Amino acid sequence: MYNGLLHAHSGLRWLVLILLIAAIFNAFSKKKNGTWTPKDRKLSAMAMGLVHLQFVIGLVLYFISPKVSFTEGFMQSSVLRFFAVEHVLGMLIAIALISIGHSKAKKAATDAKKFGAISTFFLIGLIIILASIPWPFRNLGSAWF
């Protein structure tokens, strides 16, 4: 079960990144004079929904992963600290920002404000996600997939 969830979590990361980048690019390109359409709403909702699905899988992994250990001195190990604290905290902040951006876009009075909320909150969330991913070059024991 652990390996299957880990592979799903690692593979889904790429879909999350692609959808977030697509939503951000879409919002920035239409921010000045674009019209908010059902396609824009669906793109934003799909990106947010996939981020939440990724969070649920990650939450299950958090409780069954051997990389998360709350033994004495776990904060001294960069790998254990990353997975027990840094990764989770960064992703929670990013998910909150993406959810806030989606909510603000739904409630905004003008199309420009809708695109502005998506472009701002999703971009900040994406930056935090990119900083919180255990990329292989960070020597945290993770692979590209």
PDB file of C-alpha atoms in Angstrom:
ATOM      1  CA  MET A   1       0.000   0.000   0.000  1.00  0.00           C
ATOM      2  CA  TYR A   2       2.781   2.414   0.932  1.00  0.00           C
ATOM      3  CA  ASN A   3       4.641   2.008  -2.385  1.00  0.00           C
ATOM      4  CA  GLY A   4       1.457   2.426  -4.423  1.00  0.00           C
ATOM      5  CA  LEU A   5       0.485   5.602  -2.599  1.00  0.00           C
ATOM      6  CA  LEU A   6       4.029   6.955  -2.827  1.00  0.00           C
ATOM      7  CA  HIS A   7       4.115   6.408  -6.599  1.00  0.00           C
ATOM      8  CA  ALA A   8       0.649   7.959  -6.968  1.00  0.00           C
ATOM      9  CA  HIS A   9       1.740  10.952  -4.880  1.00  0.00           C
ATOM     10  CA  SER A  10       4.950  11.371  -6.882  1.00  0.00           C
ATOM     11  CA  GLY A  11       3.241  10.995 -10.256  1.00  0.00           C
ATOM     12  CA  LEU A  12       0.300  13.209  -9.371  1.00  0.00           C
ATOM     13  CA  ARG A  13       2.773  15.965  -8.508  1.00  0.00           C
ATOM     14  CA  TRP A  14       3.396  16.492 -12.223  1.00  0.00           C
ATOM     15  CA  LEU A  15      -0.315  16.844 -13.010  1.00  0.00           C
ATOM     16  CA  VAL A  16      -0.677  19.312 -10.133  1.00  0.00           C
ATOM     17  CA  LEU A  17       2.233  21.390 -11.424  1.00  0.00           C
ATOM     18  CA  ILE A  18       0.934  21.349 -15.014  1.00  0.00           C
ATOM     19  CA  LEU A  19      -2.594  22.373 -13.984  1.00  0.00           C
ATOM     20  CA  LEU A  20      -1.344  25.111 -11.662  1.00  0.00           C
ATOM     21  CA  ILE A  21       0.935  26.514 -14.365  1.00  0.00           C
ATOM     22  CA  ALA A  22      -1.926  26.364 -16.892  1.00  0.00           C
ATOM     23  CA  ALA A  23      -4.304  28.165 -14.501  1.00  0.00           C
ATOM     24  CA  ILE A  24      -1.689  30.818 -13.689  1.00  0.00           C
ATOM     25  CA  PHE A  25      -0.784  31.371 -17.335  1.00  0.00           C
ATOM     26  CA  ASN A  26      -4.479  31.566 -18.248  1.00  0.00           C
ATOM     27  CA  ALA A  27      -5.147  34.099 -15.483  1.00  0.00           C
ATOM     28  CA  PHE A  28      -2.168  36.301 -16.360  1.00  0.00           C
ATOM     29  CA  SER A  29      -3.012  36.263 -20.070  1.00  0.00           C
ATOM     30  CA  LYS A  30      -6.624  37.348 -19.441  1.00  0.00           C
ATOM     31  CA  LYS A  31      -6.046  39.642 -16.468  1.00  0.00           C
ATOM     32  CA  LYS A  32      -6.213  42.944 -18.369  1.00  0.00           C
ATOM     33  CA  ASN A  33      -9.092  42.440 -20.782  1.00  0.00           C
ATOM     34  CA  GLY A  34     -10.260  38.836 -20.620  1.00  0.00           C
ATOM     35  CA  THR A  35     -13.736  37.583 -19.913  1.00  0.00           C
ATOM     36  CA  TRP A  36     -14.285  35.014 -17.152  1.00  0.00           C
ATOM     37  CA  THR A  37     -15.827  31.935 -18.759  1.00  0.00           C
ATOM     38  CA  PRO A  38     -16.937  28.541 -17.458  1.00  0.00           C
ATOM     39  CA  LYS A  39     -13.660  27.171 -18.900  1.00  0.00           C
ATOM     40  CA  ASP A  40     -11.687  29.505 -16.609  1.00  0.00           C
ATOM     41  CA  ARG A  41     -13.738  28.438 -13.604  1.00  0.00           C
ATOM     42  CA  LYS A  42     -13.271  24.759 -14.458  1.00  0.00           C
ATOM     43  CA  LEU A  43      -9.508  25.149 -14.886  1.00  0.00           C
ATOM     44  CA  SER A  44      -9.230  26.857 -11.508  1.00  0.00           C
ATOM     45  CA  ALA A  45     -11.484  24.280  -9.847  1.00  0.00           C
ATOM     46  CA  MET A  46      -9.609  21.346 -11.393  1.00  0.00           C
ATOM     47  CA  ALA A  47      -6.262  22.722 -10.233  1.00  0.00           C
ATOM     48  CA  MET A  48      -7.581  23.272  -6.719  1.00  0.00           C
ATOM     49  CA  GLY A  49      -9.299  19.870  -6.653  1.00  0.00           C
ATOM     50  CA  LEU A  50      -6.154  18.073  -7.757  1.00  0.00           C
ATOM     51  CA  VAL A  51      -4.133  19.930  -5.113  1.00  0.00           C
ATOM     52  CA  HIS A  52      -6.619  18.736  -2.492  1.00  0.00           C
ATOM     53  CA  LEU A  53      -6.457  15.146  -3.772  1.00  0.00           C
ATOM     54  CA  GLN A  54      -2.670  15.337  -3.583  1.00  0.00           C
ATOM     55  CA  PHE A  55      -3.009  16.572  -0.002  1.00  0.00           C
ATOM     56  CA  VAL A  56      -5.244  13.650   0.995  1.00  0.00           C
ATOM     57  CA  ILE A  57      -2.784  11.125  -0.448  1.00  0.00           C
ATOM     58  CA  GLY A  58       0.065  12.975   1.257  1.00  0.00           C
ATOM     59  CA  LEU A  59      -1.784  12.949   4.564  1.00  0.00           C
ATOM     60  CA  VAL A  60      -2.171   9.170   4.419  1.00  0.00           C
ATOM     61  CA  LEU A  61       1.525   8.855   3.552  1.00  0.00           C
ATOM     62  CA  TYR A  62       2.399  11.125   6.467  1.00  0.00           C
ATOM     63  CA  PHE A  63       1.027   8.567   8.910  1.00  0.00           C
ATOM     64  CA  ILE A  64       2.423   5.416   7.271  1.00  0.00           C
ATOM     65  CA  SER A  65       5.770   6.615   5.887  1.00  0.00           C
ATOM     66  CA  PRO A  66       9.047   5.463   7.417  1.00  0.00           C
ATOM     67  CA  LYS A  67      10.414   8.919   6.526  1.00  0.00           C
ATOM     68  CA  VAL A  68       8.191  10.514   9.173  1.00  0.00           C
ATOM     69  CA  SER A  69       9.434   9.661  12.620  1.00  0.00           C
ATOM     70  CA  PHE A  70       8.893  11.573  15.828  1.00  0.00           C
ATOM     71  CA  THR A  71      11.663   9.875  17.746  1.00  0.00           C
ATOM     72  CA  GLU A  72      14.026  11.794  19.968  1.00  0.00           C
ATOM     73  CA  GLY A  73      16.371  13.938  17.907  1.00  0.00           C
ATOM     74  CA  PHE A  74      14.404  13.700  14.657  1.00  0.00           C
ATOM     75  CA  MET A  75      14.841  17.448  14.130  1.00  0.00           C
ATOM     76  CA  GLN A  76      18.605  16.934  13.847  1.00  0.00           C
ATOM     77  CA  SER A  77      18.182  14.731  10.778  1.00  0.00           C
ATOM     78  CA  SER A  78      17.570  16.877   7.700  1.00  0.00           C
ATOM     79  CA  VAL A  79      15.575  14.117   5.963  1.00  0.00           C
ATOM     80  CA  LEU A  80      13.314  13.340   8.937  1.00  0.00           C
ATOM     81  CA  ARG A  81      12.815  17.055   9.673  1.00  0.00           C
ATOM     82  CA  PHE A  82      11.967  17.782   6.037  1.00  0.00           C
ATOM     83  CA  PHE A  83       9.249  15.132   5.788  1.00  0.00           C
ATOM     84  CA  ALA A  84       7.879  15.557   9.331  1.00  0.00           C
ATOM     85  CA  VAL A  85       7.755  19.357   9.375  1.00  0.00           C
ATOM     86  CA  GLU A  86       8.991  21.351   6.370  1.00  0.00           C
ATOM     87  CA  HIS A  87       7.229  19.477   3.549  1.00  0.00           C
ATOM     88  CA  VAL A  88       3.905  19.287   5.390  1.00  0.00           C
ATOM     89  CA  LEU A  89       3.929  22.894   6.570  1.00  0.00           C
ATOM     90  CA  GLY A  90       4.903  24.256   3.157  1.00  0.00           C
ATOM     91  CA  MET A  91       2.233  22.242   1.393  1.00  0.00           C
ATOM     92  CA  LEU A  92      -0.463  23.216   3.908  1.00  0.00           C
ATOM     93  CA  ILE A  93       0.335  26.897   3.390  1.00  0.00           C
ATOM     94  CA  ALA A  94       0.309  26.460  -0.396  1.00  0.00           C
ATOM     95  CA  ILE A  95      -3.016  24.587  -0.338  1.00  0.00           C
ATOM     96  CA  ALA A  96      -4.555  27.267   1.869  1.00  0.00           C
ATOM     97  CA  LEU A  97      -3.395  30.011  -0.510  1.00  0.00           C
ATOM     98  CA  ILE A  98      -4.698  28.176  -3.576  1.00  0.00           C
ATOM     99  CA  SER A  99      -8.054  27.601  -1.852  1.00  0.00           C
ATOM    100  CA  ILE A 100      -8.252  31.271  -0.846  1.00  0.00           C
ATOM    101  CA  GLY A 101      -7.444  32.328  -4.410  1.00  0.00           C
ATOM    102  CA  HIS A 102     -10.146  30.082  -5.839  1.00  0.00           C
ATOM    103  CA  SER A 103     -12.678  31.343  -3.285  1.00  0.00           C
ATOM    104  CA  LYS A 104     -11.809  34.997  -3.937  1.00  0.00           C
ATOM    105  CA  ALA A 105     -12.135  34.428  -7.682  1.00  0.00           C
ATOM    106  CA  LYS A 106     -15.616  32.952  -7.213  1.00  0.00           C
ATOM    107  CA  LYS A 107     -16.713  35.946  -5.128  1.00  0.00           C
ATOM    108  CA  ALA A 108     -14.997  38.725  -7.126  1.00  0.00           C
ATOM    109  CA  ALA A 109     -17.259  41.291  -8.751  1.00  0.00           C
ATOM    110  CA  THR A 110     -15.221  41.835 -11.919  1.00  0.00           C
ATOM    111  CA  ASP A 111     -13.459  39.497 -14.296  1.00  0.00           C
ATOM    112  CA  ALA A 112     -10.161  41.336 -13.766  1.00  0.00           C
ATOM    113  CA  LYS A 113     -10.385  40.695 -10.016  1.00  0.00           C
ATOM    114  CA  LYS A 114     -11.185  37.023 -10.628  1.00  0.00           C
ATOM    115  CA  PHE A 115      -8.120  36.607 -12.824  1.00  0.00           C
ATOM    116  CA  GLY A 116      -6.086  38.693 -10.374  1.00  0.00           C
ATOM    117  CA  ALA A 117      -6.991  36.440  -7.452  1.00  0.00           C
ATOM    118  CA  ILE A 118      -6.093  33.295  -9.393  1.00  0.00           C
ATOM    119  CA  SER A 119      -2.831  34.695 -10.743  1.00  0.00           C
ATOM    120  CA  THR A 120      -1.657  36.025  -7.373  1.00  0.00           C
ATOM    121  CA  PHE A 121      -2.678  33.272  -4.966  1.00  0.00           C
ATOM    122  CA  PHE A 122      -1.987  30.360  -7.307  1.00  0.00           C
ATOM    123  CA  LEU A 123       1.460  31.762  -8.187  1.00  0.00           C
ATOM    124  CA  ILE A 124       2.463  32.178  -4.540  1.00  0.00           C
ATOM    125  CA  GLY A 125       1.108  28.693  -3.816  1.00  0.00           C
ATOM    126  CA  LEU A 126       3.062  27.257  -6.758  1.00  0.00           C
ATOM    127  CA  ILE A 127       6.297  28.865  -5.570  1.00  0.00           C
ATOM    128  CA  ILE A 128       5.817  27.391  -2.094  1.00  0.00           C
ATOM    129  CA  ILE A 129       5.007  23.984  -3.598  1.00  0.00           C
ATOM    130  CA  LEU A 130       8.150  24.074  -5.737  1.00  0.00           C
ATOM    131  CA  ALA A 131      10.215  24.951  -2.656  1.00  0.00           C
ATOM    132  CA  SER A 132       8.574  22.164  -0.617  1.00  0.00           C
ATOM    133  CA  ILE A 133       8.906  19.285  -3.081  1.00  0.00           C
ATOM    134  CA  PRO A 134      11.636  16.757  -2.188  1.00  0.00           C
ATOM    135  CA  TRP A 135      13.449  17.099  -5.517  1.00  0.00           C
ATOM    136  CA  PRO A 136      16.164  14.470  -6.200  1.00  0.00           C
ATOM    137  CA  PHE A 137      18.909  17.121  -6.212  1.00  0.00           C
ATOM    138  CA  ARG A 138      18.075  17.989  -2.583  1.00  0.00           C
ATOM    139  CA  ASN A 139      19.384  14.588  -1.370  1.00  0.00           C
ATOM    140  CA  LEU A 140      16.224  13.722   0.559  1.00  0.00           C
ATOM    141  CA  GLY A 141      15.866  10.223  -0.826  1.00  0.00           C
ATOM    142  CA  SER A 142      13.226  10.995  -3.457  1.00  0.00           C
ATOM    143  CA  ALA A 143      13.139  10.384  -7.205  1.00  0.00           C
ATOM    144  CA  TRP A 144      11.671  12.280 -10.152  1.00  0.00           C
ATOM    145  CA  PHE A 145       8.677   9.910 -10.280  1.00  0.00           C
TER     146      PHE A 145
END
